[in-house]
PDB file of C-alpha atoms in Angstrom:
ATOM      1  CA  UNK P 636     159.736   7.134 244.004  1.00  0.00           C
ATOM      2  CA  UNK P 637     159.476   9.464 247.078  1.00  0.00           C
ATOM      3  CA  UNK P 638     159.874  12.682 245.712  1.00  0.00           C
ATOM      4  CA  UNK P 639     157.163  11.696 243.447  1.00  0.00           C
ATOM      5  CA  UNK P 640     155.144  10.997 246.207  1.00  0.00           C
ATOM      6  CA  UNK P 641     155.581  14.634 247.647  1.00  0.00           C
ATOM      7  CA  UNK P 642     155.638  16.606 244.475  1.00  0.00           C
ATOM      8  CA  UNK P 643     152.145  15.034 243.586  1.00  0.00           C
ATOM      9  CA  UNK P 644     150.087  16.320 246.338  1.00  0.00           C
ATOM     10  CA  UNK P 645     151.659  20.212 246.229  1.00  0.00           C
ATOM     11  CA  UNK P 646     151.183  20.281 242.820  1.00  0.00           C
ATOM     12  CA  UNK P 647     147.373  19.305 242.891  1.00  0.00           C
ATOM     13  CA  UNK P 648     147.174  21.536 246.483  1.00  0.00           C
ATOM     14  CA  UNK P 649     148.959  24.208 243.769  1.00  0.00           C
ATOM     15  CA  UNK P 650     146.128  24.292 240.937  1.00  0.00           C
ATOM     16  CA  UNK P 651     143.611  23.621 243.526  1.00  0.00           C
ATOM     17  CA  UNK P 652     144.410  26.936 245.022  1.00  0.00           C
ATOM     18  CA  UNK P 653     144.584  28.487 240.921  1.00  0.00           C
ATOM     19  CA  UNK P 654     141.338  27.001 239.984  1.00  0.00           C
ATOM     20  CA  UNK P 655     138.892  29.854 242.408  1.00  0.00           C
ATOM     21  CA  UNK P 656     135.355  31.489 241.314  1.00  0.00           C
ATOM     22  CA  UNK P 657     136.755  34.671 243.126  1.00  0.00           C
ATOM     23  CA  UNK P 658     140.220  35.892 242.124  1.00  0.00           C
ATOM     24  CA  UNK P 659     142.259  37.870 244.881  1.00  0.00           C
ATOM     25  CA  UNK P 660     142.217  42.112 243.778  1.00  0.00           C
ATOM     26  CA  UNK P 661     145.320  42.232 242.303  1.00  0.00           C
ATOM     27  CA  UNK P 662     147.021  45.931 243.982  1.00  0.00           C
ATOM     28  CA  UNK P 663     145.989  48.790 241.808  1.00  0.00           C
ATOM     29  CA  UNK P 664     146.404  52.587 243.015  1.00  0.00           C
ATOM     30  CA  UNK P 665     142.854  53.918 244.510  1.00  0.00           C
ATOM     31  CA  UNK P 666     140.678  55.335 241.176  1.00  0.00           C
ATOM     32  CA  UNK P 667     141.333  59.265 240.517  1.00  0.00           C
ATOM     33  CA  UNK P 668     138.223  61.459 241.670  1.00  0.00           C
ATOM     34  CA  UNK P 669     136.457  63.385 238.819  1.00  0.00           C
ATOM     35  CA  UNK P 670     137.415  66.925 240.174  1.00  0.00           C
ATOM     36  CA  UNK P 671     135.080  70.131 238.603  1.00  0.00           C
ATOM     37  CA  UNK P 672     136.652  71.780 236.715  1.00  0.00           C
ATOM     38  CA  UNK P 673     136.936  75.370 237.327  1.00  0.00           C
ATOM     39  CA  UNK P 674     134.901  77.543 234.726  1.00  0.00           C
ATOM     40  CA  UNK P 675     136.682  80.483 233.365  1.00  0.00           C
ATOM     41  CA  UNK P 676     135.148  83.692 235.050  1.00  0.00           C
ATOM     42  CA  UNK P 677     132.197  84.476 232.955  1.00  0.00           C
ATOM     43  CA  UNK P 678     131.933  88.752 232.959  1.00  0.00           C
ATOM     44  CA  UNK P 679     128.642  90.496 232.077  1.00  0.00           C
ATOM     45  CA  UNK P 680     129.105  93.770 231.228  1.00  0.00           C
ATOM     46  CA  UNK P 681     125.891  96.191 232.138  1.00  0.00           C
ATOM     47  CA  UNK P 682     124.538  97.636 228.707  1.00  0.00           C
ATOM     48  CA  UNK P 683     121.453  99.486 229.825  1.00  0.00           C
ATOM     49  CA  UNK P 684     123.197 101.110 232.969  1.00  0.00           C
ATOM     50  CA  UNK P 685     121.695  98.307 235.560  1.00  0.00           C
ATOM     51  CA  UNK P 686     122.580  98.950 238.919  1.00  0.00           C
ATOM     52  CA  UNK P 687     124.802  96.752 240.575  1.00  0.00           C
ATOM     53  CA  UNK P 688     121.808  95.399 243.147  1.00  0.00           C
ATOM     54  CA  UNK P 689     119.762  94.804 239.357  1.00  0.00           C
ATOM     55  CA  UNK P 690     123.502  92.903 238.252  1.00  0.00           C
ATOM     56  CA  UNK P 691     123.794  91.175 241.300  1.00  0.00           C
ATOM     57  CA  UNK P 692     119.941  89.721 241.065  1.00  0.00           C
ATOM     58  CA  UNK P 693     119.896  88.920 237.347  1.00  0.00           C
ATOM     59  CA  UNK P 694     122.967  87.119 237.782  1.00  0.00           C
ATOM     60  CA  UNK P 695     121.264  85.116 240.638  1.00  0.00           C
ATOM     61  CA  UNK P 696     118.343  84.404 238.143  1.00  0.00           C
ATOM     62  CA  UNK P 697     119.725  83.581 235.036  1.00  0.00           C
ATOM     63  CA  UNK P 698     122.529  81.423 237.794  1.00  0.00           C
ATOM     64  CA  UNK P 699     119.128  79.913 239.076  1.00  0.00           C
ATOM     65  CA  UNK P 700     117.474  79.481 235.497  1.00  0.00           C
ATOM     66  CA  UNK P 701     121.133  77.874 233.872  1.00  0.00           C
ATOM     67  CA  UNK P 702     120.716  75.917 236.835  1.00  0.00           C
ATOM     68  CA  UNK P 703     116.968  74.510 235.987  1.00  0.00           C
ATOM     69  CA  UNK P 704     117.714  74.452 232.038  1.00  0.00           C
ATOM     70  CA  UNK P 705     120.995  71.987 232.389  1.00  0.00           C
ATOM     71  CA  UNK P 706     120.709  70.399 235.790  1.00  0.00           C
ATOM     72  CA  UNK P 707     123.897  71.648 236.397  1.00  0.00           C
ATOM     73  CA  UNK P 708     125.190  74.045 239.493  1.00  0.00           C
ATOM     74  CA  UNK P 709     128.673  74.967 239.612  1.00  0.00           C
ATOM     75  CA  UNK P 710     127.891  76.167 243.198  1.00  0.00           C
ATOM     76  CA  UNK P 711     127.712  72.226 243.998  1.00  0.00           C
ATOM     77  CA  UNK P 712     129.831  69.437 244.414  1.00  0.00           C
ATOM     78  CA  UNK P 713     129.263  67.416 241.143  1.00  0.00           C
ATOM     79  CA  UNK P 714     128.281  64.006 241.700  1.00  0.00           C
ATOM     80  CA  UNK P 715     129.896  61.356 239.683  1.00  0.00           C
ATOM     81  CA  UNK P 716     128.037  59.571 236.928  1.00  0.00           C
ATOM     82  CA  UNK P 717     126.993  56.347 236.239  1.00  0.00           C
ATOM     83  CA  UNK P 718     130.147  55.049 233.443  1.00  0.00           C
ATOM     84  CA  UNK P 719     128.979  52.762 231.111  1.00  0.00           C
ATOM     85  CA  UNK P 720     129.565  49.329 231.020  1.00  0.00           C
ATOM     86  CA  UNK P 721     131.927  47.792 228.258  1.00  0.00           C
ATOM     87  CA  UNK P 722     131.944  43.487 227.464  1.00  0.00           C
ATOM     88  CA  UNK P 723     135.176  42.789 226.756  1.00  0.00           C
ATOM     89  CA  UNK P 724     135.737  38.645 225.892  1.00  0.00           C
ATOM     90  CA  UNK P 725     138.488  37.734 228.143  1.00  0.00           C
ATOM     91  CA  UNK P 726     139.210  34.373 229.843  1.00  0.00           C
ATOM     92  CA  UNK P 727     137.828  32.782 233.002  1.00  0.00           C
ATOM     93  CA  UNK P 728     139.511  33.485 235.806  1.00  0.00           C
ATOM     94  CA  UNK P 729     142.121  30.445 235.906  1.00  0.00           C
ATOM     95  CA  UNK P 730     142.349  29.316 232.701  1.00  0.00           C
ATOM     96  CA  UNK P 731     146.243  30.414 231.401  1.00  0.00           C
ATOM     97  CA  UNK P 732     147.363  27.872 235.361  1.00  0.00           C
ATOM     98  CA  UNK P 733     145.405  24.780 233.753  1.00  0.00           C
ATOM     99  CA  UNK P 734     146.016  25.459 230.271  1.00  0.00           C
ATOM    100  CA  UNK P 735     149.684  26.266 231.131  1.00  0.00           C
ATOM    101  CA  UNK P 736     149.787  23.499 233.643  1.00  0.00           C
ATOM    102  CA  UNK P 737     148.740  21.144 231.671  1.00  0.00           C
ATOM    103  CA  UNK P 738     151.008  22.288 228.698  1.00  0.00           C
ATOM    104  CA  UNK P 739     153.906  22.263 231.206  1.00  0.00           C
ATOM    105  CA  UNK P 740     152.712  18.348 232.758  1.00  0.00           C
ATOM    106  CA  UNK P 741     152.713  16.974 229.258  1.00  0.00           C
ATOM    107  CA  UNK P 742     155.745  19.060 228.104  1.00  0.00           C
ATOM    108  CA  UNK P 743     157.849  17.501 231.111  1.00  0.00           C
ATOM    109  CA  UNK P 744     156.789  13.861 231.179  1.00  0.00           C
ATOM    110  CA  UNK P 745     157.664  13.812 227.586  1.00  0.00           C
ATOM    111  CA  UNK P 746     161.526  15.109 228.136  1.00  0.00           C
ATOM    112  CA  UNK P 747     162.348  13.440 231.246  1.00  0.00           C
ATOM    113  CA  UNK P 748     163.532  10.361 231.746  1.00  0.00           C
ATOM    114  CA  UNK P 749     160.518   7.105 230.616  1.00  0.00           C
ATOM    115  CA  UNK P 750     161.254   6.298 234.289  1.00  0.00           C
ATOM    116  CA  UNK P 751     161.030   9.597 235.977  1.00  0.00           C
ATOM    117  CA  UNK P 752     158.238  10.855 233.603  1.00  0.00           C
ATOM    118  CA  UNK P 753     155.884  11.627 236.318  1.00  0.00           C
ATOM    119  CA  UNK P 754     158.549  13.741 237.840  1.00  0.00           C
ATOM    120  CA  UNK P 755     158.889  15.418 234.970  1.00  0.00           C
ATOM    121  CA  UNK P 756     155.051  16.060 234.358  1.00  0.00           C
ATOM    122  CA  UNK P 757     155.176  17.206 238.037  1.00  0.00           C
ATOM    123  CA  UNK P 758     158.032  19.601 237.611  1.00  0.00           C
ATOM    124  CA  UNK P 759     156.152  20.686 234.114  1.00  0.00           C
ATOM    125  CA  UNK P 760     152.553  21.392 235.934  1.00  0.00           C
ATOM    126  CA  UNK P 761     154.146  23.465 238.826  1.00  0.00           C
ATOM    127  CA  UNK P 762     156.372  25.382 236.466  1.00  0.00           C
ATOM    128  CA  UNK P 763     153.218  25.810 233.743  1.00  0.00           C
ATOM    129  CA  UNK P 764     150.824  26.497 236.441  1.00  0.00           C
ATOM    130  CA  UNK P 765     152.985  28.966 237.972  1.00  0.00           C
ATOM    131  CA  UNK P 766     153.323  31.023 234.719  1.00  0.00           C
ATOM    132  CA  UNK P 767     149.878  30.762 234.265  1.00  0.00           C
ATOM    133  CA  UNK P 768     149.020  32.251 237.193  1.00  0.00           C
ATOM    134  CA  UNK P 769     151.420  35.496 236.480  1.00  0.00           C
ATOM    135  CA  UNK P 770     149.111  35.700 233.308  1.00  0.00           C
ATOM    136  CA  UNK P 771     146.336  35.463 234.562  1.00  0.00           C
ATOM    137  CA  UNK P 772     147.135  38.337 237.516  1.00  0.00           C
ATOM    138  CA  UNK P 773     148.224  39.981 234.820  1.00  0.00           C
ATOM    139  CA  UNK P 774     145.202  40.291 232.645  1.00  0.00           C
ATOM    140  CA  UNK P 775     143.355  40.853 235.568  1.00  0.00           C
ATOM    141  CA  UNK P 776     145.371  43.715 236.748  1.00  0.00           C
ATOM    142  CA  UNK P 777     144.900  45.276 232.747  1.00  0.00           C
ATOM    143  CA  UNK P 778     141.445  44.785 232.477  1.00  0.00           C
ATOM    144  CA  UNK P 779     140.616  46.576 235.496  1.00  0.00           C
ATOM    145  CA  UNK P 780     143.357  49.799 234.808  1.00  0.00           C
ATOM    146  CA  UNK P 781     141.298  49.866 232.059  1.00  0.00           C
ATOM    147  CA  UNK P 782     137.754  50.052 233.063  1.00  0.00           C
ATOM    148  CA  UNK P 783     139.308  52.558 235.548  1.00  0.00           C
ATOM    149  CA  UNK P 784     141.296  54.557 232.829  1.00  0.00           C
ATOM    150  CA  UNK P 785     138.082  54.471 230.699  1.00  0.00           C
ATOM    151  CA  UNK P 786     135.134  56.118 233.602  1.00  0.00           C
ATOM    152  CA  UNK P 787     137.638  58.498 234.368  1.00  0.00           C
ATOM    153  CA  UNK P 788     137.617  59.640 230.747  1.00  0.00           C
ATOM    154  CA  UNK P 789     134.114  59.421 230.642  1.00  0.00           C
ATOM    155  CA  UNK P 790     133.527  61.287 233.736  1.00  0.00           C
ATOM    156  CA  UNK P 791     135.816  64.139 232.922  1.00  0.00           C
ATOM    157  CA  UNK P 792     133.925  64.784 229.543  1.00  0.00           C
ATOM    158  CA  UNK P 793     130.141  64.711 230.946  1.00  0.00           C
ATOM    159  CA  UNK P 794     131.751  66.906 233.620  1.00  0.00           C
ATOM    160  CA  UNK P 795     133.225  69.163 230.207  1.00  0.00           C
ATOM    161  CA  UNK P 796     130.279  68.604 228.101  1.00  0.00           C
ATOM    162  CA  UNK P 797     127.571  69.982 230.468  1.00  0.00           C
ATOM    163  CA  UNK P 798     129.657  73.013 232.656  1.00  0.00           C
ATOM    164  CA  UNK P 799     129.560  73.828 229.016  1.00  0.00           C
ATOM    165  CA  UNK P 800     126.141  73.504 228.812  1.00  0.00           C
ATOM    166  CA  UNK P 801     125.352  75.644 231.803  1.00  0.00           C
ATOM    167  CA  UNK P 802     127.680  78.469 230.634  1.00  0.00           C
ATOM    168  CA  UNK P 803     125.801  78.746 227.664  1.00  0.00           C
ATOM    169  CA  UNK P 804     122.562  78.569 229.629  1.00  0.00           C
ATOM    170  CA  UNK P 805     123.770  81.608 231.861  1.00  0.00           C
ATOM    171  CA  UNK P 806     125.319  83.938 228.934  1.00  0.00           C
ATOM    172  CA  UNK P 807     122.558  83.687 227.063  1.00  0.00           C
ATOM    173  CA  UNK P 808     119.698  84.908 229.330  1.00  0.00           C
ATOM    174  CA  UNK P 809     121.747  87.777 230.369  1.00  0.00           C
ATOM    175  CA  UNK P 810     122.303  88.927 227.198  1.00  0.00           C
ATOM    176  CA  UNK P 811     118.987  88.268 226.962  1.00  0.00           C
ATOM    177  CA  UNK P 812     118.352  90.415 230.429  1.00  0.00           C
ATOM    178  CA  UNK P 813     120.883  93.415 228.338  1.00  0.00           C
ATOM    179  CA  UNK P 814     124.508  91.926 229.020  1.00  0.00           C
ATOM    180  CA  UNK P 815     127.405  91.863 227.118  1.00  0.00           C
ATOM    181  CA  UNK P 816     128.900  88.624 228.642  1.00  0.00           C
ATOM    182  CA  UNK P 817     132.874  87.683 228.104  1.00  0.00           C
TER     183      UNK P 817
END
């Protein structure tokens, strides 16, 4: 009966520690910043004999116009766009810990000698609670990784699309001023 008195408070303390409302943050690498992808150089060849000074002025004015049309300025560091939130149904933190602790207690009490059913329940609850805590932590880590991956992919797609929009606007402006753009 003495081991039961020792293991029962230990089991209760273990289960109480697992049923927190705020899970501890898992160890994950820092999120990767989205670097602005360098656009291939845009070459504008004068078709109407524009002077080098005129070419610089046209290039600057077309840059300003393309920036105003698209909101993209490739000469500045890109700001990170907000990421759309995607909600997925997952069990509450501690769910697996509680369920597996109860399941372990029932199994432990069932398979133990009838005189030691309490000890079997305690041992089963400890093993089940530990496995449940591991399962809860793995679910948190996977959810965090998925969220970071979605965020990174979204930011890359947005940066590429906006860069292409700027490039098209700049090309249209330069062609309209008499340049052949490659």
